[in-house]
Amino acid sequence: MTVVVIGAGVAGLACALALADHEQDVELHEAAPQAGGRCRSWRDARQGVILDNGSHVLVGGNRHALAYLRRIGSRGGLAPAPVTLIRADAADGRRRSLPPYRLLPDLARSLGQLRHPGRASVADRLVGLEHYRDVWSPLCLAALNTPPAQASARLFGAVLARSLWQGPWAGRLLLPQRGLSEIFVQPALETLSDLGVQIRLGHPLRQVIFRQNRVDALRFDDYDRHLSRHDRVVLALPWHRAATFLPHLPALPGRAIINGHFLCRDGAGADHGPIGVENGLAQWLFRRCNVVSATISAADSLLDWPAELLARLLWRDIARITGQSRPPAAWRIFKERQATLRHDAATNALRPASRQGRNLYLAGDWTATGLPCTLESAILSGKTAAKQLIEDLF
Ligand SMILES: Cc1cc2nc3c(=O)[nH]c(=O)nc-3n(C[C@H](O)[C@H](O)[C@H](O)COP(=O)(O)OP(=O)(O)OC[C@H]3O[C@@H](n4cnc5c(N)ncnc54)[C@H](O)[C@@H]3O)c2cc1C
């Protein structure tokens, strides 16, 4: 029996790894020349540094993601951020720090407010908290990529249950110290190769051919991969791609994220924690080496703005906040149109389960993991698909 995994994003990698660890034969096919999907990095010729498609943050409570990193020998690629939250006003550059103990009364209240979330939004439940505007609203936008007035209170509760509600270690932000591919992708590919997994990059699936309710063959450009009675398929694709192969899947709405990376002539600042931005275009600034990266969540309305305009506006805020006196040596704007799902209650209710048919499984951050589209959700989905597939064999 062979399991054919389609898609080498983090969900596909985690799924292939869990299967190979259970001594299953695995083939992994990825459309792009590079694995990693929405979590990838590369050496940028213009800036001469490693850039990520978007700044990624984990928390200490991301136990599936951290176990995955330990398994591939890459846990050291993340380092904790300072515990004190820094907020800065883009209008005048003034900074304010918020030590975590000041959030304790709000945290206690949020437990009660989110206990029975129903279909309420985050704003419905949390607007009365003392730090709603300066902490909970930007945290919701960062974690769910959806404004609090639309965002599902249930999903935000799931995020808090695996982070701040568990205690300081679980809520601690963990920041990648190197490029995302170096931490999450390359070591996984090497581990999979060592386990005998066949990996084909630049090898897109074109069609799924069904016969009598089961996948009969997978069509690639160069051949049809016929499935034996024992073979299994895991589609670890983003929702909008999976729906082109499986028309019964619901059409789920996505949300964009825009990232601007700026190579600073004067360095990116000594303290390397994230900075929350008030009154600016971006919501968060991240710093690594001499690069300041600005993240704009739920950025759909800005997708058509020219990159030059976005760069100019973002740099104006960055210069004020980090005190840059000279223009950036280089910059890049990345627009991820389908960065995550839109995490409202209605969309959340439509997310499909992993098991899809007699020999077909889904993985991906957007499946019904109970978590928003994050690395934790992607890795959990990959492990879940592998676990169900193995259970179904016996
Ligand atoms: C800008 C940005 C910022 C983010 N920030 C964070 C963060 O701070 N913290 C966090 O935890 N998460 C964050 N995320 C979310 C995280 O990156 C995703 O949840 C995760 O990478 C999704 O992994 P996946 O494997 O489910 O999907 P994908 O990464 O989308 O993987 C699917 C793979 O399938 C491949 N594929 C598509 N079509 C085919 C085909 N026909 N044949 C074969 N292969 C195909 C794709 O090329 C891709 O490699 C962010 C995402 C973005 C875009």
Tab-separated table of C-alpha atoms and ligand atoms in Angstrom:
chain	number	residue	atom	x	y	z
A	1	MET	CA	0.000	0.000	0.000
A	2	THR	CA	1.213	3.518	-0.815
A	3	VAL	CA	-0.162	6.817	0.444
A	4	VAL	CA	-0.004	9.581	-2.157
A	5	VAL	CA	0.141	12.984	-0.464
A	6	ILE	CA	-0.587	15.956	-2.722
A	7	GLY	CA	0.792	19.310	-1.562
A	8	ALA	CA	4.032	19.887	0.340
A	9	GLY	CA	2.910	22.777	2.498
A	10	VAL	CA	3.390	22.275	6.212
A	11	ALA	CA	0.199	20.155	6.439
A	12	GLY	CA	1.391	17.798	3.689
A	13	LEU	CA	4.870	17.609	5.213
A	14	ALA	CA	3.472	16.844	8.685
A	15	CYS	CA	1.117	14.235	7.236
A	16	ALA	CA	3.863	12.530	5.209
A	17	LEU	CA	6.093	12.532	8.275
A	18	ALA	CA	3.448	10.977	10.537
A	19	LEU	CA	2.758	8.289	7.916
A	20	ALA	CA	6.425	7.540	7.284
A	21	ASP	CA	7.008	7.348	11.038
A	22	HIS	CA	4.354	4.588	11.013
A	23	GLU	CA	6.303	2.795	8.304
A	24	GLN	CA	3.863	3.558	5.516
A	25	ASP	CA	5.167	3.987	1.955
A	26	VAL	CA	4.596	7.610	0.996
A	27	GLU	CA	4.834	9.644	-2.221
A	28	LEU	CA	4.702	13.438	-1.908
A	29	HIS	CA	3.826	15.587	-4.954
A	30	GLU	CA	4.115	19.386	-4.903
A	31	ALA	CA	3.107	21.742	-7.717
A	32	ALA	CA	5.621	24.494	-6.955
A	33	PRO	CA	9.369	24.102	-7.490
A	34	GLN	CA	9.770	24.832	-3.769
A	35	ALA	CA	7.959	23.133	-0.861
A	36	GLY	CA	6.413	25.109	2.015
A	37	GLY	CA	3.335	26.679	0.412
A	38	ARG	CA	2.247	29.668	2.480
A	39	CYS	CA	5.199	29.211	4.852
A	40	ARG	CA	8.325	29.737	2.800
A	41	SER	CA	11.419	31.897	2.445
A	42	TRP	CA	14.122	32.545	-0.098
A	43	ARG	CA	17.274	34.600	-0.564
A	44	ASP	CA	16.201	37.900	-2.067
A	45	ALA	CA	18.638	39.112	-4.720
A	46	ARG	CA	17.703	42.793	-4.263
A	47	GLN	CA	18.081	42.820	-0.476
A	48	GLY	CA	20.768	40.114	-0.226
A	49	VAL	CA	18.952	38.618	2.798
A	50	ILE	CA	16.534	35.764	3.484
A	51	LEU	CA	12.921	36.968	3.301
A	52	ASP	CA	9.753	35.155	4.391
A	53	ASN	CA	6.539	35.338	2.383
A	54	GLY	CA	5.080	36.747	5.603
A	55	SER	CA	6.199	37.160	9.196
A	56	HIS	CA	5.112	34.108	11.191
A	57	VAL	CA	4.662	33.941	14.954
A	58	LEU	CA	4.025	30.887	17.107
A	59	VAL	CA	3.217	30.617	20.793
A	60	GLY	CA	4.489	28.275	23.487
A	61	GLY	CA	1.113	26.494	23.517
A	62	ASN	CA	1.418	25.396	19.853
A	63	ARG	CA	2.191	21.869	20.969
A	64	HIS	CA	1.695	20.173	17.596
A	65	ALA	CA	3.929	22.671	15.807
A	66	LEU	CA	6.628	22.406	18.460
A	67	ALA	CA	6.514	18.586	18.398
A	68	TYR	CA	6.876	18.720	14.597
A	69	LEU	CA	9.900	21.011	14.927
A	70	ARG	CA	11.475	18.720	17.522
A	71	ARG	CA	10.877	15.723	15.237
A	72	ILE	CA	12.718	17.396	12.346
A	73	GLY	CA	15.468	18.721	14.637
A	74	SER	CA	14.509	22.354	14.160
A	75	ARG	CA	13.071	23.496	17.512
A	76	GLY	CA	16.080	25.799	18.005
A	77	GLY	CA	14.924	27.878	15.040
A	78	LEU	CA	12.404	29.666	17.283
A	79	ALA	CA	13.259	31.989	20.147
A	80	PRO	CA	10.926	33.601	22.684
A	81	ALA	CA	10.033	37.265	22.217
A	82	PRO	CA	10.238	39.665	25.177
A	83	VAL	CA	7.185	39.240	27.437
A	84	THR	CA	6.291	42.919	27.536
A	85	LEU	CA	4.058	44.006	24.685
A	86	ILE	CA	5.290	47.139	22.897
A	87	ARG	CA	2.775	49.379	21.149
A	88	ALA	CA	3.819	52.393	19.086
A	89	ASP	CA	1.806	55.232	17.596
A	90	ALA	CA	2.572	55.705	13.908
A	91	ALA	CA	1.387	59.325	14.126
A	92	ASP	CA	4.197	60.472	16.426
A	93	GLY	CA	6.377	57.375	16.959
A	94	ARG	CA	5.667	57.351	20.693
A	95	ARG	CA	6.041	53.917	22.325
A	96	ARG	CA	4.159	52.406	25.207
A	97	SER	CA	4.886	49.148	26.957
A	98	LEU	CA	2.252	46.892	28.448
A	99	PRO	CA	3.552	44.373	30.990
A	100	PRO	CA	1.561	41.118	30.953
A	101	TYR	CA	0.268	41.426	34.549
A	102	ARG	CA	-1.841	44.425	33.419
A	103	LEU	CA	-3.856	42.029	31.247
A	104	LEU	CA	-4.799	39.649	34.058
A	105	PRO	CA	-8.224	41.167	34.885
A	106	ASP	CA	-9.173	41.144	31.176
A	107	LEU	CA	-7.943	37.573	30.812
A	108	ALA	CA	-10.082	36.431	33.716
A	109	ARG	CA	-13.139	38.171	32.231
A	110	SER	CA	-12.481	36.794	28.741
A	111	LEU	CA	-12.723	33.248	30.120
A	112	GLY	CA	-16.324	33.872	31.121
A	113	GLN	CA	-17.224	35.900	28.018
A	114	LEU	CA	-15.997	33.222	25.619
A	115	ARG	CA	-17.190	30.150	27.519
A	116	HIS	CA	-20.385	29.691	25.449
A	117	PRO	CA	-19.548	31.567	22.253
A	118	GLY	CA	-22.342	30.275	20.008
A	119	ARG	CA	-22.100	32.201	16.735
A	120	ALA	CA	-21.101	35.482	18.397
A	121	SER	CA	-18.280	37.647	17.081
A	122	VAL	CA	-15.192	38.578	19.074
A	123	ALA	CA	-16.433	42.177	19.285
A	124	ASP	CA	-19.834	40.994	20.606
A	125	ARG	CA	-18.122	39.246	23.496
A	126	LEU	CA	-14.992	41.242	24.283
A	127	VAL	CA	-15.739	44.882	23.478
A	128	GLY	CA	-16.236	45.678	27.172
A	129	LEU	CA	-12.724	44.614	28.209
A	130	GLU	CA	-10.373	47.354	29.421
A	131	HIS	CA	-7.726	46.584	26.774
A	132	TYR	CA	-10.114	45.766	23.955
A	133	ARG	CA	-8.772	48.451	21.598
A	134	ASP	CA	-5.061	48.218	22.282
A	135	VAL	CA	-4.685	44.454	22.874
A	136	TRP	CA	-7.651	42.182	22.115
A	137	SER	CA	-8.725	43.778	18.848
A	138	PRO	CA	-5.201	43.723	17.281
A	139	LEU	CA	-4.569	40.227	18.682
A	140	CYS	CA	-7.791	38.998	17.105
A	141	LEU	CA	-6.846	40.531	13.756
A	142	ALA	CA	-3.386	38.933	13.956
A	143	ALA	CA	-4.573	35.477	15.054
A	144	LEU	CA	-7.723	35.218	12.903
A	145	ASN	CA	-6.878	37.609	10.034
A	146	THR	CA	-10.447	38.831	10.422
A	147	PRO	CA	-11.681	42.041	12.083
A	148	PRO	CA	-13.220	41.435	15.529
A	149	ALA	CA	-16.690	42.530	14.397
A	150	GLN	CA	-16.752	39.511	12.024
A	151	ALA	CA	-14.330	37.118	13.715
A	152	SER	CA	-15.689	33.999	15.383
A	153	ALA	CA	-15.619	34.219	19.184
A	154	ARG	CA	-15.404	30.412	19.250
A	155	LEU	CA	-12.164	30.389	17.247
A	156	PHE	CA	-10.643	33.214	19.255
A	157	GLY	CA	-11.511	31.282	22.410
A	158	ALA	CA	-9.735	28.242	20.931
A	159	VAL	CA	-6.623	30.380	20.376
A	160	LEU	CA	-6.697	31.722	23.941
A	161	ALA	CA	-7.331	28.236	25.354
A	162	ARG	CA	-4.059	27.078	23.787
A	163	SER	CA	-2.086	30.166	24.742
A	164	LEU	CA	-2.753	32.895	27.312
A	165	TRP	CA	-5.385	30.998	29.335
A	166	GLN	CA	-2.893	28.182	29.920
A	167	GLY	CA	-0.311	30.427	31.535
A	168	PRO	CA	2.702	32.563	30.693
A	169	TRP	CA	4.756	29.838	28.960
A	170	ALA	CA	1.884	28.970	26.591
A	171	GLY	CA	1.173	32.593	25.743
A	172	ARG	CA	4.806	33.460	25.089
A	173	LEU	CA	5.403	34.507	21.481
A	174	LEU	CA	8.028	32.468	19.613
A	175	LEU	CA	9.766	34.115	16.671
A	176	PRO	CA	11.633	32.434	13.797
A	177	GLN	CA	15.331	33.263	13.986
A	178	ARG	CA	16.015	32.249	10.397
A	179	GLY	CA	14.040	31.949	7.177
A	180	LEU	CA	10.816	29.921	7.403
A	181	SER	CA	11.984	27.341	4.852
A	182	GLU	CA	15.162	26.726	6.807
A	183	ILE	CA	13.148	26.030	9.963
A	184	PHE	CA	9.879	24.388	8.834
A	185	VAL	CA	10.501	22.974	5.379
A	186	GLN	CA	14.057	21.983	4.474
A	187	PRO	CA	14.669	19.859	7.605
A	188	ALA	CA	11.300	18.153	7.033
A	189	LEU	CA	12.217	17.307	3.426
A	190	GLU	CA	15.548	15.897	4.601
A	191	THR	CA	13.862	13.805	7.314
A	192	LEU	CA	11.316	12.503	4.798
A	193	SER	CA	14.062	11.607	2.319
A	194	ASP	CA	15.888	9.702	5.052
A	195	LEU	CA	12.658	7.790	5.737
A	196	GLY	CA	12.433	6.799	2.071
A	197	VAL	CA	9.582	9.132	1.057
A	198	GLN	CA	9.582	9.880	-2.677
A	199	ILE	CA	9.326	13.651	-3.116
A	200	ARG	CA	8.467	15.278	-6.441
A	201	LEU	CA	8.589	19.067	-6.584
A	202	GLY	CA	7.258	20.959	-9.616
A	203	HIS	CA	4.781	18.107	-10.158
A	204	PRO	CA	1.219	19.463	-10.047
A	205	LEU	CA	-1.841	17.276	-9.748
A	206	ARG	CA	-4.191	18.059	-12.668
A	207	GLN	CA	-7.207	15.861	-12.044
A	208	VAL	CA	-8.653	13.399	-9.570
A	209	ILE	CA	-10.423	10.572	-11.373
A	210	PHE	CA	-13.182	8.860	-9.392
A	211	ARG	CA	-14.812	5.510	-9.957
A	212	GLN	CA	-17.551	4.134	-7.704
A	213	ASN	CA	-16.985	6.616	-4.916
A	214	ARG	CA	-13.268	6.071	-4.646
A	215	VAL	CA	-10.249	7.715	-6.218
A	216	ASP	CA	-9.238	5.566	-9.167
A	217	ALA	CA	-6.334	7.626	-10.527
A	218	LEU	CA	-4.466	10.887	-10.118
A	219	ARG	CA	-3.636	12.702	-13.341
A	220	PHE	CA	-0.287	14.510	-13.576
A	221	ASP	CA	1.161	16.140	-16.713
A	222	ASP	CA	3.420	13.184	-17.444
A	223	TYR	CA	1.328	10.174	-16.348
A	224	ASP	CA	-1.806	8.877	-14.665
A	225	ARG	CA	-1.054	7.410	-11.247
A	226	HIS	CA	-3.509	4.524	-10.929
A	227	LEU	CA	-4.400	3.511	-7.403
A	228	SER	CA	-4.493	-0.065	-6.247
A	229	ARG	CA	-7.319	-1.173	-3.948
A	230	HIS	CA	-5.035	-0.555	-0.959
A	231	ASP	CA	-3.547	2.815	-1.942
A	232	ARG	CA	-4.757	5.989	-0.249
A	233	VAL	CA	-4.708	9.701	-1.177
A	234	VAL	CA	-4.304	12.741	1.056
A	235	LEU	CA	-5.062	16.085	-0.575
A	236	ALA	CA	-3.099	18.656	1.451
A	237	LEU	CA	-4.024	21.608	-0.749
A	238	PRO	CA	-5.353	25.065	0.103
A	239	TRP	CA	-9.172	25.249	0.160
A	240	HIS	CA	-9.507	27.038	-3.189
A	241	ARG	CA	-7.378	24.378	-4.935
A	242	ALA	CA	-8.990	21.415	-3.173
A	243	ALA	CA	-12.418	22.673	-4.296
A	244	THR	CA	-11.361	22.495	-7.962
A	245	PHE	CA	-10.736	18.738	-7.553
A	246	LEU	CA	-13.637	17.995	-5.195
A	247	PRO	CA	-16.636	20.052	-6.337
A	248	HIS	CA	-18.748	18.917	-3.363
A	249	LEU	CA	-16.569	21.013	-1.021
A	250	PRO	CA	-18.117	24.326	0.050
A	251	ALA	CA	-16.730	27.541	-1.477
A	252	LEU	CA	-14.932	29.091	1.481
A	253	PRO	CA	-13.976	32.782	1.551
A	254	GLY	CA	-10.307	33.683	1.993
A	255	ARG	CA	-8.567	36.714	3.452
A	256	ALA	CA	-5.409	38.468	2.297
A	257	ILE	CA	-2.275	39.469	4.187
A	258	ILE	CA	0.241	41.981	2.834
A	259	ASN	CA	3.812	42.079	4.074
A	260	GLY	CA	6.395	44.770	3.398
A	261	HIS	CA	10.084	43.994	3.999
A	262	PHE	CA	12.513	46.911	4.313
A	263	LEU	CA	16.292	46.649	4.442
A	264	CYS	CA	17.370	49.382	6.865
A	265	ARG	CA	20.645	51.261	6.382
A	266	ASP	CA	20.721	52.164	10.091
A	267	GLY	CA	19.917	48.684	11.450
A	268	ALA	CA	16.532	47.483	12.633
A	269	GLY	CA	16.890	48.396	16.327
A	270	ALA	CA	18.432	46.623	19.292
A	271	ASP	CA	15.338	45.016	20.840
A	272	HIS	CA	13.945	42.418	18.479
A	273	GLY	CA	10.423	41.898	19.807
A	274	PRO	CA	7.375	42.656	17.666
A	275	ILE	CA	5.878	46.147	17.852
A	276	GLY	CA	2.128	46.665	17.681
A	277	VAL	CA	1.308	49.689	15.522
A	278	GLU	CA	-1.491	52.111	16.323
A	279	ASN	CA	-2.871	54.552	13.739
A	280	GLY	CA	-0.777	53.102	10.919
A	281	LEU	CA	-1.333	51.073	7.775
A	282	ALA	CA	0.275	47.922	9.233
A	283	GLN	CA	-0.723	46.388	12.557
A	284	TRP	CA	2.624	44.803	13.501
A	285	LEU	CA	6.328	45.324	12.842
A	286	PHE	CA	8.864	42.490	13.102
A	287	ARG	CA	12.626	42.798	12.979
A	288	ARG	CA	15.270	40.284	11.936
A	289	CYS	CA	18.877	41.232	11.116
A	290	ASN	CA	18.636	44.557	9.294
A	291	VAL	CA	15.155	43.963	7.943
A	292	VAL	CA	11.979	45.498	9.347
A	293	SER	CA	8.852	43.677	8.166
A	294	ALA	CA	5.393	45.205	8.378
A	295	THR	CA	2.263	43.033	8.418
A	296	ILE	CA	-1.138	44.217	7.209
A	297	SER	CA	-3.804	41.657	8.120
A	298	ALA	CA	-7.235	41.399	6.477
A	299	ALA	CA	-5.704	43.425	3.653
A	300	ASP	CA	-8.206	42.563	0.898
A	301	SER	CA	-9.151	46.176	0.199
A	302	LEU	CA	-5.465	47.054	-0.387
A	303	LEU	CA	-4.646	44.278	-2.858
A	304	ASP	CA	-4.997	46.568	-5.875
A	305	TRP	CA	-2.886	49.363	-4.411
A	306	PRO	CA	0.447	49.722	-6.228
A	307	ALA	CA	3.419	48.244	-4.372
A	308	GLU	CA	5.236	51.619	-4.502
A	309	LEU	CA	2.381	53.346	-2.673
A	310	LEU	CA	2.153	50.615	-0.025
A	311	ALA	CA	5.934	50.741	0.465
A	312	ARG	CA	5.897	54.539	0.826
A	313	LEU	CA	3.107	54.515	3.417
A	314	LEU	CA	4.564	51.603	5.375
A	315	TRP	CA	8.035	53.130	5.420
A	316	ARG	CA	6.670	56.446	6.703
A	317	ASP	CA	5.264	54.609	9.744
A	318	ILE	CA	8.381	52.442	10.199
A	319	ALA	CA	10.701	55.453	10.031
A	320	ARG	CA	8.716	57.251	12.737
A	321	ILE	CA	8.505	54.225	15.004
A	322	THR	CA	12.055	52.882	14.647
A	323	GLY	CA	13.763	56.251	14.137
A	324	GLN	CA	15.189	55.589	10.670
A	325	SER	CA	16.664	58.760	9.223
A	326	ARG	CA	17.646	57.412	5.809
A	327	PRO	CA	15.458	55.719	3.192
A	328	PRO	CA	15.558	51.903	3.045
A	329	ALA	CA	18.364	50.314	1.031
A	330	ALA	CA	15.763	48.061	-0.621
A	331	TRP	CA	12.164	46.966	-0.094
A	332	ARG	CA	9.735	44.249	-1.162
A	333	ILE	CA	5.963	43.997	-0.928
A	334	PHE	CA	4.338	40.532	-0.868
A	335	LYS	CA	0.619	40.163	-1.335
A	336	GLU	CA	-0.797	36.791	-0.244
A	337	ARG	CA	-4.332	36.931	-1.638
A	338	GLN	CA	-5.520	33.727	0.000
A	339	ALA	CA	-3.465	33.829	3.180
A	340	THR	CA	-6.124	32.316	5.467
A	341	LEU	CA	-9.834	31.682	5.591
A	342	ARG	CA	-12.148	34.481	6.649
A	343	HIS	CA	-12.676	33.295	10.195
A	344	ASP	CA	-16.303	34.155	10.849
A	345	ALA	CA	-18.751	31.778	12.533
A	346	ALA	CA	-20.542	30.873	9.275
A	347	THR	CA	-17.323	29.906	7.475
A	348	ASN	CA	-16.083	27.993	10.487
A	349	ALA	CA	-19.199	25.816	10.464
A	350	LEU	CA	-18.488	24.771	6.849
A	351	ARG	CA	-14.925	23.504	7.307
A	352	PRO	CA	-14.773	19.861	6.217
A	353	ALA	CA	-13.514	16.848	8.153
A	354	SER	CA	-10.442	14.935	7.072
A	355	ARG	CA	-12.094	11.688	5.945
A	356	GLN	CA	-13.718	12.255	2.528
A	357	GLY	CA	-14.297	8.840	1.024
A	358	ARG	CA	-13.120	5.268	0.990
A	359	ASN	CA	-9.555	6.110	0.036
A	360	LEU	CA	-9.456	9.909	0.240
A	361	TYR	CA	-8.478	12.255	3.083
A	362	LEU	CA	-8.031	16.010	3.383
A	363	ALA	CA	-5.345	17.906	5.261
A	364	GLY	CA	-4.735	21.635	5.442
A	365	ASP	CA	-5.005	24.462	7.954
A	366	TRP	CA	-8.565	25.159	6.719
A	367	THR	CA	-10.035	21.740	7.545
A	368	ALA	CA	-12.109	21.265	10.703
A	369	THR	CA	-9.313	21.415	13.260
A	370	GLY	CA	-11.127	23.783	15.617
A	371	LEU	CA	-8.284	26.292	15.141
A	372	PRO	CA	-7.829	29.247	12.798
A	373	CYS	CA	-5.581	28.834	9.734
A	374	THR	CA	-2.165	28.699	11.353
A	375	LEU	CA	0.866	26.452	11.350
A	376	GLU	CA	-0.563	24.729	14.430
A	377	SER	CA	-3.773	23.980	12.545
A	378	ALA	CA	-1.891	22.832	9.418
A	379	ILE	CA	0.314	20.440	11.388
A	380	LEU	CA	-2.604	19.150	13.458
A	381	SER	CA	-4.574	18.537	10.242
A	382	GLY	CA	-1.695	16.560	8.730
A	383	LYS	CA	-1.373	14.416	11.836
A	384	THR	CA	-5.140	13.897	12.011
A	385	ALA	CA	-5.354	12.751	8.380
A	386	ALA	CA	-2.476	10.308	8.953
A	387	LYS	CA	-4.037	8.989	12.170
A	388	GLN	CA	-7.465	8.434	10.599
A	389	LEU	CA	-5.963	6.798	7.537
A	390	ILE	CA	-3.951	4.372	9.667
A	391	GLU	CA	-6.965	3.628	11.897
A	392	ASP	CA	-9.050	2.872	8.794
A	393	LEU	CA	-6.514	0.290	7.659
A	394	PHE	CA	-7.248	-1.934	10.629
B	1	LIG	C1	1.429	36.154	5.054
B	1	LIG	C2	1.089	35.030	5.999
B	1	LIG	C3	1.339	35.162	7.360
B	1	LIG	C4	1.033	34.117	8.235
B	1	LIG	N1	1.329	34.247	9.567
B	1	LIG	C5	1.173	33.184	10.381
B	1	LIG	C6	1.608	33.245	11.730
B	1	LIG	O1	2.107	34.275	12.195
B	1	LIG	N2	1.466	32.130	12.511
B	1	LIG	C7	0.922	30.971	12.021
B	1	LIG	O2	0.867	29.971	12.765
B	1	LIG	N3	0.466	30.896	10.742
B	1	LIG	C8	0.587	31.967	9.922
B	1	LIG	N4	0.173	31.891	8.619
B	1	LIG	C9	-0.573	30.703	8.183
B	1	LIG	C10	0.334	29.538	7.792
B	1	LIG	O3	1.335	29.946	6.901
B	1	LIG	C11	-0.560	28.506	7.119
B	1	LIG	O4	-1.567	28.137	8.034
B	1	LIG	C12	0.164	27.241	6.696
B	1	LIG	O5	1.371	27.516	6.036
B	1	LIG	C13	-0.777	26.452	5.777
B	1	LIG	O6	-0.173	25.231	5.420
B	1	LIG	P1	-0.958	24.180	4.531
B	1	LIG	O7	-0.010	23.085	4.261
B	1	LIG	O8	-2.260	23.881	5.154
B	1	LIG	O9	-1.321	24.931	3.172
B	1	LIG	P2	-0.326	25.536	1.975
B	1	LIG	O10	0.828	26.123	2.676
B	1	LIG	O11	-1.206	26.364	1.181
B	1	LIG	O12	0.153	24.232	1.244
B	1	LIG	C14	-0.526	23.661	0.158
B	1	LIG	C15	0.491	23.196	-0.873
B	1	LIG	O13	-0.206	22.597	-1.960
B	1	LIG	C16	0.464	22.949	-3.148
B	1	LIG	N5	-0.424	22.757	-4.294
B	1	LIG	C17	-1.425	23.564	-4.728
B	1	LIG	N6	-2.003	23.035	-5.820
B	1	LIG	C18	-1.367	21.864	-6.076
B	1	LIG	C19	-1.518	20.856	-7.071
B	1	LIG	N7	-2.442	20.948	-8.024
B	1	LIG	N8	-0.687	19.786	-7.035
B	1	LIG	C20	0.268	19.657	-6.071
B	1	LIG	N9	0.452	20.598	-5.119
B	1	LIG	C21	-0.359	21.679	-5.114
B	1	LIG	C22	0.850	24.395	-2.912
B	1	LIG	O14	1.864	24.808	-3.819
B	1	LIG	C23	1.304	24.345	-1.464
B	1	LIG	O15	2.682	24.059	-1.350
B	1	LIG	C24	0.437	32.930	7.737
B	1	LIG	C25	0.175	32.799	6.370
B	1	LIG	C26	0.496	33.830	5.508
B	1	LIG	C27	0.222	33.660	4.036
